[in-house]
XYZ file of C-alpha atoms in Angstrom:
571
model
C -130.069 -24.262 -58.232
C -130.747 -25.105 -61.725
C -129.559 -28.161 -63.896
C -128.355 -25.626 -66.306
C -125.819 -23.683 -63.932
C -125.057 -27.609 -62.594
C -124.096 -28.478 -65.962
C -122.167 -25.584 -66.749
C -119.985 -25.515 -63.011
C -119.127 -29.409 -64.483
C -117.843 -28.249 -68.163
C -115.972 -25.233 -66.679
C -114.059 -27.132 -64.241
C -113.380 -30.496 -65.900
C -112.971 -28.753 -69.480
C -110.931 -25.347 -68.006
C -109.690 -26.882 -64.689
C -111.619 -23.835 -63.223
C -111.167 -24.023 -59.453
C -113.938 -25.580 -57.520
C -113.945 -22.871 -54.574
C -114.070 -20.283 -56.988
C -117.675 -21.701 -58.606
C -118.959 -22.418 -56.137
C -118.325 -18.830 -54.074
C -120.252 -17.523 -57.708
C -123.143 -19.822 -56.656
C -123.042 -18.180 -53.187
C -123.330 -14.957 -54.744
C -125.679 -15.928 -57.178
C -127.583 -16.756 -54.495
C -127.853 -14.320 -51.756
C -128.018 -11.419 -55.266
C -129.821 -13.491 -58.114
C -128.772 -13.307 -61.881
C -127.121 -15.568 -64.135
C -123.864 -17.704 -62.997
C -122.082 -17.018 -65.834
C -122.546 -12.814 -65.772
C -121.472 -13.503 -61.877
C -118.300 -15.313 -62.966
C -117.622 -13.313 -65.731
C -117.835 -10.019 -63.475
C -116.082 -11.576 -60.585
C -112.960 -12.544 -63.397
C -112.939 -16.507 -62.592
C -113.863 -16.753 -66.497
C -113.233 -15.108 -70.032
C -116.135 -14.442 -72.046
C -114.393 -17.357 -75.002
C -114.225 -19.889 -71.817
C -117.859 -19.354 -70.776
C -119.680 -19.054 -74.216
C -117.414 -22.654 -75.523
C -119.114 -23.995 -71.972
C -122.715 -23.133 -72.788
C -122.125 -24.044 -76.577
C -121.341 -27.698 -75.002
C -123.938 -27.537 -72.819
C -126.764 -26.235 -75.042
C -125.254 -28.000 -78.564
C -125.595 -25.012 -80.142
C -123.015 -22.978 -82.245
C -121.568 -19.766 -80.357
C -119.942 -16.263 -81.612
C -116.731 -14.935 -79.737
C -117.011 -11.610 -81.686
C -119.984 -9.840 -83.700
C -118.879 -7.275 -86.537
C -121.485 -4.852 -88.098
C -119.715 -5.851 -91.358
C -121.224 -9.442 -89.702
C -124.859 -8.499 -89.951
C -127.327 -8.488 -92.974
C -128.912 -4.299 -92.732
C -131.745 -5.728 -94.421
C -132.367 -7.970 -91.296
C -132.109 -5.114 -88.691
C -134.539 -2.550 -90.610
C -137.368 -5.063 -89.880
C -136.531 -5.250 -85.977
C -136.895 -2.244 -84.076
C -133.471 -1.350 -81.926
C -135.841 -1.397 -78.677
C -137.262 -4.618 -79.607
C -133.144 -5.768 -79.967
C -132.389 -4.294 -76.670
C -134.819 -5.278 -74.374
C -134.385 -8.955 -75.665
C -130.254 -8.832 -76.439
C -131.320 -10.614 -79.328
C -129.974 -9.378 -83.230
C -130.343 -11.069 -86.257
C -126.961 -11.523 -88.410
C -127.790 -13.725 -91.471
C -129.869 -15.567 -93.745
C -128.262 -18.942 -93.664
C -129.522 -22.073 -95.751
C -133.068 -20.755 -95.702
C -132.584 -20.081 -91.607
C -131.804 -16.464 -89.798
C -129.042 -16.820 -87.968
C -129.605 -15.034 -84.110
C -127.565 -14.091 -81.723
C -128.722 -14.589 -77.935
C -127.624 -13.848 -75.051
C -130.243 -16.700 -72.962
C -131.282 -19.571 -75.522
C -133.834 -20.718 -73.191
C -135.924 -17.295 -73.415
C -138.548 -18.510 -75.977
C -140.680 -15.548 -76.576
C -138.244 -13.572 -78.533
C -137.093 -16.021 -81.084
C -141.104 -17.037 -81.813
C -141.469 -13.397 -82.614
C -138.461 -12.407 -84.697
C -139.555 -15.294 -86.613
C -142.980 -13.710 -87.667
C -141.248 -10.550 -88.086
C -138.755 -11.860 -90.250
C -140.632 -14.567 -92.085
C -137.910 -16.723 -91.192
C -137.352 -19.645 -89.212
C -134.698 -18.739 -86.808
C -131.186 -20.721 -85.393
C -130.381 -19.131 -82.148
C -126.172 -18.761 -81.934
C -124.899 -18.025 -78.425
C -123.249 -14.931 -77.640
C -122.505 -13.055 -74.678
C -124.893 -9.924 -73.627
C -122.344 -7.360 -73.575
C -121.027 -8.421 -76.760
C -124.789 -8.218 -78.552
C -125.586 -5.071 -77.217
C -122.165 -3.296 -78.656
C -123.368 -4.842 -81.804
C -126.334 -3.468 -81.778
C -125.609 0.070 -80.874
C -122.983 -0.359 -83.672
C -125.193 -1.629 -86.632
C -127.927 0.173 -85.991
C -125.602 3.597 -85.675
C -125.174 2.659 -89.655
C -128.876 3.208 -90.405
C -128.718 6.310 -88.174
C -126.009 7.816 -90.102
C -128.270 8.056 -93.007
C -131.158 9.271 -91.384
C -129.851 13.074 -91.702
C -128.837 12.620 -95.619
C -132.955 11.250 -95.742
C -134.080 13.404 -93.398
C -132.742 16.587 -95.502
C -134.426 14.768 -98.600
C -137.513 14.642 -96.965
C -138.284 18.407 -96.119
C -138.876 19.700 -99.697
C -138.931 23.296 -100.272
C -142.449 24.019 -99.656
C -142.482 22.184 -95.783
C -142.704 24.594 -92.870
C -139.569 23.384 -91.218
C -140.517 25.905 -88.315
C -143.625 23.691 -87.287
C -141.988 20.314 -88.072
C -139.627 21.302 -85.234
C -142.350 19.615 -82.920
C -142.393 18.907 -79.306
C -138.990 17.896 -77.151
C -139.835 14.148 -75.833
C -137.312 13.995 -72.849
C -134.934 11.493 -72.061
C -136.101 9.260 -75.271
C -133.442 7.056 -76.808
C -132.067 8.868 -79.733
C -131.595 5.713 -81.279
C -134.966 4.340 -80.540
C -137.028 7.188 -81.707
C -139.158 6.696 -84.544
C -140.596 10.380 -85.011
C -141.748 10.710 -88.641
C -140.869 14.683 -88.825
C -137.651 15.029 -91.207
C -136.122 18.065 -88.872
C -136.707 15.973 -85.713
C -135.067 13.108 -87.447
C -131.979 15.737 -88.530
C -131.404 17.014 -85.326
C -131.068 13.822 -83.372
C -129.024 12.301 -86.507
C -127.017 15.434 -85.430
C -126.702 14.808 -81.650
C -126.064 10.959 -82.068
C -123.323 11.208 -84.370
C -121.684 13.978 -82.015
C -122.138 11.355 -78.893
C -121.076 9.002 -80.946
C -117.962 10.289 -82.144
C -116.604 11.984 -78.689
C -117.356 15.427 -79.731
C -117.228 18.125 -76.660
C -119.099 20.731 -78.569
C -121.748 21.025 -81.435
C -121.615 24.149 -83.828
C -124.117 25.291 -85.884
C -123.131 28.067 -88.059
C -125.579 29.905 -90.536
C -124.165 31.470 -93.406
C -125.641 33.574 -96.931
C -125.957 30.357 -98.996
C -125.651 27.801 -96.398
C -125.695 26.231 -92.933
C -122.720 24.517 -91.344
C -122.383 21.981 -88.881
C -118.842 21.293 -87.563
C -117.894 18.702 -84.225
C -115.039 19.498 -81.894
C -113.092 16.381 -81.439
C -110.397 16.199 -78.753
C -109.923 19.777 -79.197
C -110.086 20.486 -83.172
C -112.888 21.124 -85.247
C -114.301 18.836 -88.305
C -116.735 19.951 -90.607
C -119.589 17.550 -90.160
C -122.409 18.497 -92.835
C -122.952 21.224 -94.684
C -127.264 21.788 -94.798
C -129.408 24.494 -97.271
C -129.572 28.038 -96.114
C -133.224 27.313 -95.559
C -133.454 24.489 -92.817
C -131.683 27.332 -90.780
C -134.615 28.806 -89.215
C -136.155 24.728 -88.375
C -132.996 23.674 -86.789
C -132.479 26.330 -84.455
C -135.977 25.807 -83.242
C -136.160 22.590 -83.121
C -132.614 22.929 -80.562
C -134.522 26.414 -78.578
C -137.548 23.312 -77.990
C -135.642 20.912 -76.494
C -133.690 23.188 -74.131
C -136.418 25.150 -73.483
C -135.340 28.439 -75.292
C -138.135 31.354 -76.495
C -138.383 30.272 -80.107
C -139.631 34.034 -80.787
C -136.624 35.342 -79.538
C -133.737 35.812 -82.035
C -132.577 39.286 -81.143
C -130.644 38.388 -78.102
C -128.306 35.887 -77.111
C -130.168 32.884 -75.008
C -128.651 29.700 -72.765
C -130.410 26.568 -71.941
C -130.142 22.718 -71.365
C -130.929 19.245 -72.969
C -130.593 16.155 -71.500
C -130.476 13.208 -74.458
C -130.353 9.608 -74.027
C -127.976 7.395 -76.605
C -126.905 4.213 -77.310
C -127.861 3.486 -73.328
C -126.129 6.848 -72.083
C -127.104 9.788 -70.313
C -125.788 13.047 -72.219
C -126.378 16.732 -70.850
C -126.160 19.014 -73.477
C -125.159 23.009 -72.602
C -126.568 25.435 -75.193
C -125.767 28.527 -76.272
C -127.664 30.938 -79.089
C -126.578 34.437 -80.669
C -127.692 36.192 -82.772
C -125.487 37.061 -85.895
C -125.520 38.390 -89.100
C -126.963 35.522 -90.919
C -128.833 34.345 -88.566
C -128.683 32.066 -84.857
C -125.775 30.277 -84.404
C -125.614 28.032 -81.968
C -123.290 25.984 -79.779
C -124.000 22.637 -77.748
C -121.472 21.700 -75.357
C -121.594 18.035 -74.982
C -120.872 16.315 -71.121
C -121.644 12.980 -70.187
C -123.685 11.889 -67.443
C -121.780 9.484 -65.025
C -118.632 10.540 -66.801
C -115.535 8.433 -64.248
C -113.607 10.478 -62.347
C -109.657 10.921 -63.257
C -107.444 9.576 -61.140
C -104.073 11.722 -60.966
C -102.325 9.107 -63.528
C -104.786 9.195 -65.568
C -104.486 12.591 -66.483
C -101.246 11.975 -67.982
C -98.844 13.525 -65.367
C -95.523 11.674 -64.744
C -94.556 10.138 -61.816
C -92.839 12.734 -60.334
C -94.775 14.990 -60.945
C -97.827 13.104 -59.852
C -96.431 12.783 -56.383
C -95.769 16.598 -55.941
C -99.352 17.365 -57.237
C -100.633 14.921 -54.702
C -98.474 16.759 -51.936
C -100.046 20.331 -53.820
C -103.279 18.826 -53.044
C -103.143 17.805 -49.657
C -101.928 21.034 -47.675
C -103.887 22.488 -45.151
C -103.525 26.463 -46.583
C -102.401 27.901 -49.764
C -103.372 28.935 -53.466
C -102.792 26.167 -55.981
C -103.462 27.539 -58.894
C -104.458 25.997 -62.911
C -104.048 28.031 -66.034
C -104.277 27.843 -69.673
C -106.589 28.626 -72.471
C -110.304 27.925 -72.659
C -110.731 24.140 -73.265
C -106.778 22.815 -71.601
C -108.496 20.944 -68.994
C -108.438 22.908 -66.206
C -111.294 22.089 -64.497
C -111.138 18.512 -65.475
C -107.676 18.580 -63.327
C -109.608 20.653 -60.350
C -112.199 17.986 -60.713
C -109.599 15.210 -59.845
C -107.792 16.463 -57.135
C -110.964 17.414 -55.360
C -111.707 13.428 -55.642
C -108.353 11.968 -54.528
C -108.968 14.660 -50.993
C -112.624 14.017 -51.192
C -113.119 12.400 -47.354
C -115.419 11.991 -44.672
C -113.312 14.457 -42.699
C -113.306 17.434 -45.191
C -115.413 19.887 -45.844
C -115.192 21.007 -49.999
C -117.642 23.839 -51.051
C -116.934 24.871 -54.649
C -118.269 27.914 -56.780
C -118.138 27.212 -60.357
C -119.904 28.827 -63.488
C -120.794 26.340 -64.708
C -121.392 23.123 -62.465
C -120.107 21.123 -64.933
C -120.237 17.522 -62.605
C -121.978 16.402 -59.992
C -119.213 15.465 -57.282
C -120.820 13.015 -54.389
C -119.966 14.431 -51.117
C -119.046 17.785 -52.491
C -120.940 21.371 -51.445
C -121.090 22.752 -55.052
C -122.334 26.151 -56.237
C -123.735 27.696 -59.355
C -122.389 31.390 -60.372
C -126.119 33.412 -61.116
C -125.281 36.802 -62.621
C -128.853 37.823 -62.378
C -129.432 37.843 -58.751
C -125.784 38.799 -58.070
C -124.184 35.747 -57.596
C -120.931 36.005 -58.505
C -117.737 34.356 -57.668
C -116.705 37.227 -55.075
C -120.060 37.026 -53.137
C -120.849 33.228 -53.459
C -117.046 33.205 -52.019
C -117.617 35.366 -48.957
C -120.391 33.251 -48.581
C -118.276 29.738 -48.433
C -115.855 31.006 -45.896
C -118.870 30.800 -42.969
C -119.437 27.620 -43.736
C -116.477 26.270 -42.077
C -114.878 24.975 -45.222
C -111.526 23.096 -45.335
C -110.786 23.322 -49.171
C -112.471 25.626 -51.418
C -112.483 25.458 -55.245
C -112.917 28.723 -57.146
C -114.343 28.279 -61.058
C -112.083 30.693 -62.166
C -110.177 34.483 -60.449
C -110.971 37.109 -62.622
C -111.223 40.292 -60.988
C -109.549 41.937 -57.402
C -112.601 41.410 -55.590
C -112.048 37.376 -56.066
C -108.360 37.463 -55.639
C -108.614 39.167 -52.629
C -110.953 36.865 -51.220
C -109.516 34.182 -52.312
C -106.068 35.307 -51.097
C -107.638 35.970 -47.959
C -108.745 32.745 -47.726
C -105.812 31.007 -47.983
C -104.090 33.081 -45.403
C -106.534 32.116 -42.619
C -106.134 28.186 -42.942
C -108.251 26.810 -45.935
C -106.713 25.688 -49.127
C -107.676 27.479 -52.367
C -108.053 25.629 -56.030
C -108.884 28.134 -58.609
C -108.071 28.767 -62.000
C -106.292 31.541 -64.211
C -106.046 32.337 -67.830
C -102.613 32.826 -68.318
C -100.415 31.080 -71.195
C -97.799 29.776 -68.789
C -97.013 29.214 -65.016
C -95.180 32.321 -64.785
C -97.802 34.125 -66.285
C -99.871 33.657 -63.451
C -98.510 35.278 -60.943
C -97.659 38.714 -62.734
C -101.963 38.286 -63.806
C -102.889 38.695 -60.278
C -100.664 41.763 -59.825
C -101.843 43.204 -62.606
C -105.609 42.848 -61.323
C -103.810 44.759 -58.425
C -103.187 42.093 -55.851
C -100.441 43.118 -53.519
C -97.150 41.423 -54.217
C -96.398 40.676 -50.791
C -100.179 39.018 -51.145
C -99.543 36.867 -53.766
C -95.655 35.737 -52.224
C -97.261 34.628 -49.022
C -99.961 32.959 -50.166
C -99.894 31.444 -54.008
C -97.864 27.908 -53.403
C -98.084 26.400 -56.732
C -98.905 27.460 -60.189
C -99.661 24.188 -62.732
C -99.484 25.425 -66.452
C -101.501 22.833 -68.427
C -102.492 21.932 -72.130
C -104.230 18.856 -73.464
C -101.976 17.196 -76.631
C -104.386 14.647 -78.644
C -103.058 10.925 -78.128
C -101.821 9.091 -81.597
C -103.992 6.411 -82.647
C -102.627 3.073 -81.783
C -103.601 1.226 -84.744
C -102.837 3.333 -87.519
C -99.604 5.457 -86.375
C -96.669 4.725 -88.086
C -93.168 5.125 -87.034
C -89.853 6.828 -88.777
C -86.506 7.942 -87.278
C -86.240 11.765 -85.827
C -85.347 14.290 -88.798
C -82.972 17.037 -87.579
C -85.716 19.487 -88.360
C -88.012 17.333 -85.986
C -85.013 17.758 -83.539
C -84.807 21.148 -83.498
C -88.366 21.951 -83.147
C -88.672 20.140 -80.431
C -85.670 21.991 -78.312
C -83.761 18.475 -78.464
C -79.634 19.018 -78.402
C -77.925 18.281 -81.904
C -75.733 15.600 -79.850
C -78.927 13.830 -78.381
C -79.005 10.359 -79.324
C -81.511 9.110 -82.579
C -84.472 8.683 -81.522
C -87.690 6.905 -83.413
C -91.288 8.971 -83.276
C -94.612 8.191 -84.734
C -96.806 10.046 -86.676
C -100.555 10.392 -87.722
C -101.879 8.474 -90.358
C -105.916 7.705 -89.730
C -107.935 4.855 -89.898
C -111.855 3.806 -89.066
C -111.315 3.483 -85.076
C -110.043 6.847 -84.703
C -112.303 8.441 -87.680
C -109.684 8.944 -89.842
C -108.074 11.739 -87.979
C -105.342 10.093 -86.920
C -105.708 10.516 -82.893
C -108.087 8.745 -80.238
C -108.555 10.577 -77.173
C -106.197 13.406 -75.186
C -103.711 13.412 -72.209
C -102.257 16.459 -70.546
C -98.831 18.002 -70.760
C -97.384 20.073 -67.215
C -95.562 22.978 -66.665
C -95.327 23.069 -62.879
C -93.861 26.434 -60.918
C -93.288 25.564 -57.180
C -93.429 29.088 -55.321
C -90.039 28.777 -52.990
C -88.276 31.643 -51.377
C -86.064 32.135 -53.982
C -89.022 32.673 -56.345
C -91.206 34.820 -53.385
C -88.432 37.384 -53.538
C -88.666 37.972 -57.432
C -92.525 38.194 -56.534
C -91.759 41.081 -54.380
C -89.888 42.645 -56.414
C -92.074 42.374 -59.221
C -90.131 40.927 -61.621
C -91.998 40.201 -65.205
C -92.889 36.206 -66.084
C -89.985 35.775 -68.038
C -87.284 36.175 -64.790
C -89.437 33.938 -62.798
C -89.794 31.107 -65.274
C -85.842 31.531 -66.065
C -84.918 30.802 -62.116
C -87.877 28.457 -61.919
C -86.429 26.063 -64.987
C -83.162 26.548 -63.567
C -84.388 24.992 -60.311
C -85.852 22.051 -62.253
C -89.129 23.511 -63.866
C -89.845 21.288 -66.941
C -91.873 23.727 -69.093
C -94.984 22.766 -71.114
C -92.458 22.380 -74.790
C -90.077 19.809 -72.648
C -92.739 18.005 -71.272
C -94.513 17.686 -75.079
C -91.276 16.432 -76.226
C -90.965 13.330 -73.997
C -94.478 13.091 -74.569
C -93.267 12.781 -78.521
C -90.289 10.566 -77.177
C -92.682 8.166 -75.720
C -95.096 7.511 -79.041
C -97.892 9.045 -77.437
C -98.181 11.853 -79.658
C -96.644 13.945 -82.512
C -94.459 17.150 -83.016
C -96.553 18.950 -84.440
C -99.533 18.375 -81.873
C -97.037 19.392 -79.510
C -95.704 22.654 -81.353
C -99.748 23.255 -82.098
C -101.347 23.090 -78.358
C -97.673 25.058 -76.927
C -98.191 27.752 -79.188
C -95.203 27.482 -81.238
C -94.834 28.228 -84.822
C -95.577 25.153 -87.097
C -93.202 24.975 -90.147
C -95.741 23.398 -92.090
């Protein structure tokens, strides 16, 4: 054991009264595992990051950083050090101070590093402790502000005469978007493009060609933002440069094409969907955007209530039945499907889904890809499931008889069925499957549970600003005239949430428990509007009363709510 982690158990307990048996089970760990003490004791939550960089300030008599702003670091500084040089080291240069660059390290003792930044920078350098996972958040930061002006340059660059066609190059896989250093001004566009769209939370990428121009818009948590708007003639270059990296026939641009990137930025692993058309101006394309190694919702943190949390657990866990999503493209259906299949996901089950696409890769979970081409569809990839002794089955999505039937089928003989419809509410769904010509007395005995869902985008927390109900507010929202005042926030925007005024989405249920009651309308074919009537009178919170406690509780606005329920905005 070294002097240095000696040194530093002895300032953390005599300085911080840090319990003894706690060190020293670090040390055991550090150990049997190797790595530093203080990343062990940091990880295992014996420290905070201020208690352990104050001990190794003391120890080292050097000065330390708590925090590290971009607004904290000279540009001029980072456009001499390369980002992987930064990286590998978790070193970063911050300031010129009284003729000395000030540099933030993660390990003071590692040498190397500072003798180089110091020929690189024509400086001599004072190292400044900080901790590693607070130098590389810097760095991804600062050097994201170069980046962002890498497509403004990169447009410069590629005068009229270029061939942006050829200067689309070859795809390097998996390279750091932020690391790479290609010279070509359209490669440089294109992953200015893809970084800022990681980099911002967009889901999808569009690139829309038009008679005098090309635009590029961003889908963030659910809305669309124009992002840049490019000259008519980088069209053809930037939709060949996307067909080479997803491995698209560039000579193709008669018919529509689909293909796949996977992208590496900032340190994380992106899969990118593609899609190409041909239109009337031109390719437009569309990149759906999903994140490798992306966590796994657990049922509260998709939003849902407690009560309703515990009947969706209950939903999840029978042995038979049809529980079914719906909503519009986008609501979060299969992010839902996704979750429950996780909180039943044991050693004694056996989950096959069919899905178009795979969207995640679920550990422990039989998953198959809908192929069109060689007659794969939902109907025959689902006959297919049902001999491999499943216990619950997950359907992308019922769209025709053939499915349903299966599917009802299915559910009759002892598995339990999690598909998904397009429908606008609960009710919806169950008149949609006798419309595709399902027999009521089908869809009665088998369809347990409908869940209605839409995804409301989640106010901001440090820009909203709060103001008492107005009666108009009020009335919108369904609320009685009598109900007591009430205070709400609204959207304002500010730099952490780009200026939109929201940060991230939750989901809003409408729940319709199939009971007897509501089996007999079933059979007698009653329209969505009787069975959501006896279904709210039983208890059924629809998707408008859910958004307004939603509004109640500060988590969002009315007029997200009256926007994602379909209601008309009085704007």
């Amino acid at each position: 054991m070294s002097t240095v982690d000696d040194r530093l158990i002895e300032i953390l307990h005599e300085q911080y009264a840090v319990p003894l048996e706690a060190l020293e089970q670090a040390r055991d760990v550090q150990r049997d595992k190797g790595g530093q003490l203080g990343d062990i004791l940091l990880q295992r939550q014996v420290i905070r990051e201020e208690q352990l960089l104050e001990a190794l300030s003391l120890h080292y008599h050097l000065p330390h950083r708590a925090h590290l702003r971009p607004s904290d670091v000279e540009l001029d500084l980072i456009a001499r050090v390369p980002i992987a040089f930064a990286k590998r080291n978790v070193v970063l240069p911050i300031q010129i101070r009284d003729g000395l660059v000030e540099v933030a390290v993660a390990d003071p003792l590692n040498f190397p590093p500072l003798d180089d930044l110091r020929i690189l920078l024509d400086h001599n350098v004072q190292p400044v402790l900080s901790t590693a996972t607070i130098i590389l958040g810097c760095i991804n930061q600062v050097y994201d502000q170069t980046a962002s002006n890498r497509a403004e340059q990169a447009i410069e660059d590629m005068s009229v005469a270029e061939d942006v066609d050829a200067s689309a190059g070859e795809w390097d896989e998996r390279l750091d978007l932020l690391d790479a250093t290609d010279e070509a001004p359209m490669i440089r566009l294109v992953n200015s493009i893809l970084y800022q769209a990681a980099r911002q939370r967009a889901s999808d990428i569009h690139v829309e060609p038009f008679e005098q121009e090309v635009l590029v818009r961003y889908r963030i948590d659910g809305v669309l933002y124009n992002n840049m708007t490019l000259p008519r003639r980088l069209h053809s270059g930037l939709v060949s440069r996307i067909k080479i990296m997803s491995g698209l026939n560039i000579a193709e641009k008669r018919l529509p094409q689909d293909g796949r990137i996977t992208i590496r930025t900032a340190g994380r692993e992106v899969d990118l969907r593609v899609s190409v058309i041909p239109t009337a101006f031109g390719e437009r394309g569309v990149l759906r955007l999903l994140e490798k190694g992306t966590r796994l919702f657990s049922l509260r943190d998709l939003g849902l209530p407690d009560e309703t949390m515990t009947v969706v657990d209950q939903l999840i866990r029978m042995s038979h039945g049809i529980v079914l999503v719906t909503g519009p493209t986008g609501s979060g259906k299969t992010t839902t499907l996704y979750t429950g299949l996780s909180q039943i996901n044991t050693s004694d089950k056996n989950i096959i889904t069919i899905e178009d696409p795979v969207e995640y890769q679920l550990k422990g979970i039989g998953q198959m890809q809908v192929n069109a081409k060689i007659n794969m569809t939902f109907a025959n990839g689902l006959r297919a499931i049902l001999r491999q002794d499943p216990d619950v089955i997950m359907v992308g999505e019922i769209r025709d008889r053939e499915t349903a039937d299966i599917a009802i089928h299915a559910s009759l003989t002892g598995h339990l069925v999690l598909s998904t419809l397009h429908t606008n509410d609960a009710a919806g769904a169950v008149t949609r499957l006798i419309d595709m010509d399902v027999e009521p007395f089908l869809v009665s005995s088998s369809v347990s549970a409908v869940i209605a869902q839409r995804l409301v985008r989640v106010l901001c927390p440090d820009c909203r600003q709060s103001s008492p109900m107005s009666q108009d507010e009020r009335i919108k929202l369904g609320l009685d005239e009598g109900s007591a005042p009430a205070t709400i926030y609204h959207a304002v925007g500010c730099d952490s949430c780009m200026k939109t005024g929201y940060r991230g989405r939750k989901g809003i249920y409408e729940i319709l428990l199939v009971d007897d009651d509501i089996r007999s309308l079933i059979l007698s074919k009653s329209d969505s509007t009787q069975i959501q009537k006896l279904a709210v009178e039983k208890g059924m919170k629809t998707l408008a009363q859910q958004g307004a406690i939603k509004v109640l509780e500060g988590m969002t606005t009315v007029e997200e709510v009256l926007r994602v329920t379909l209601q008309e905005v009085a704007w």
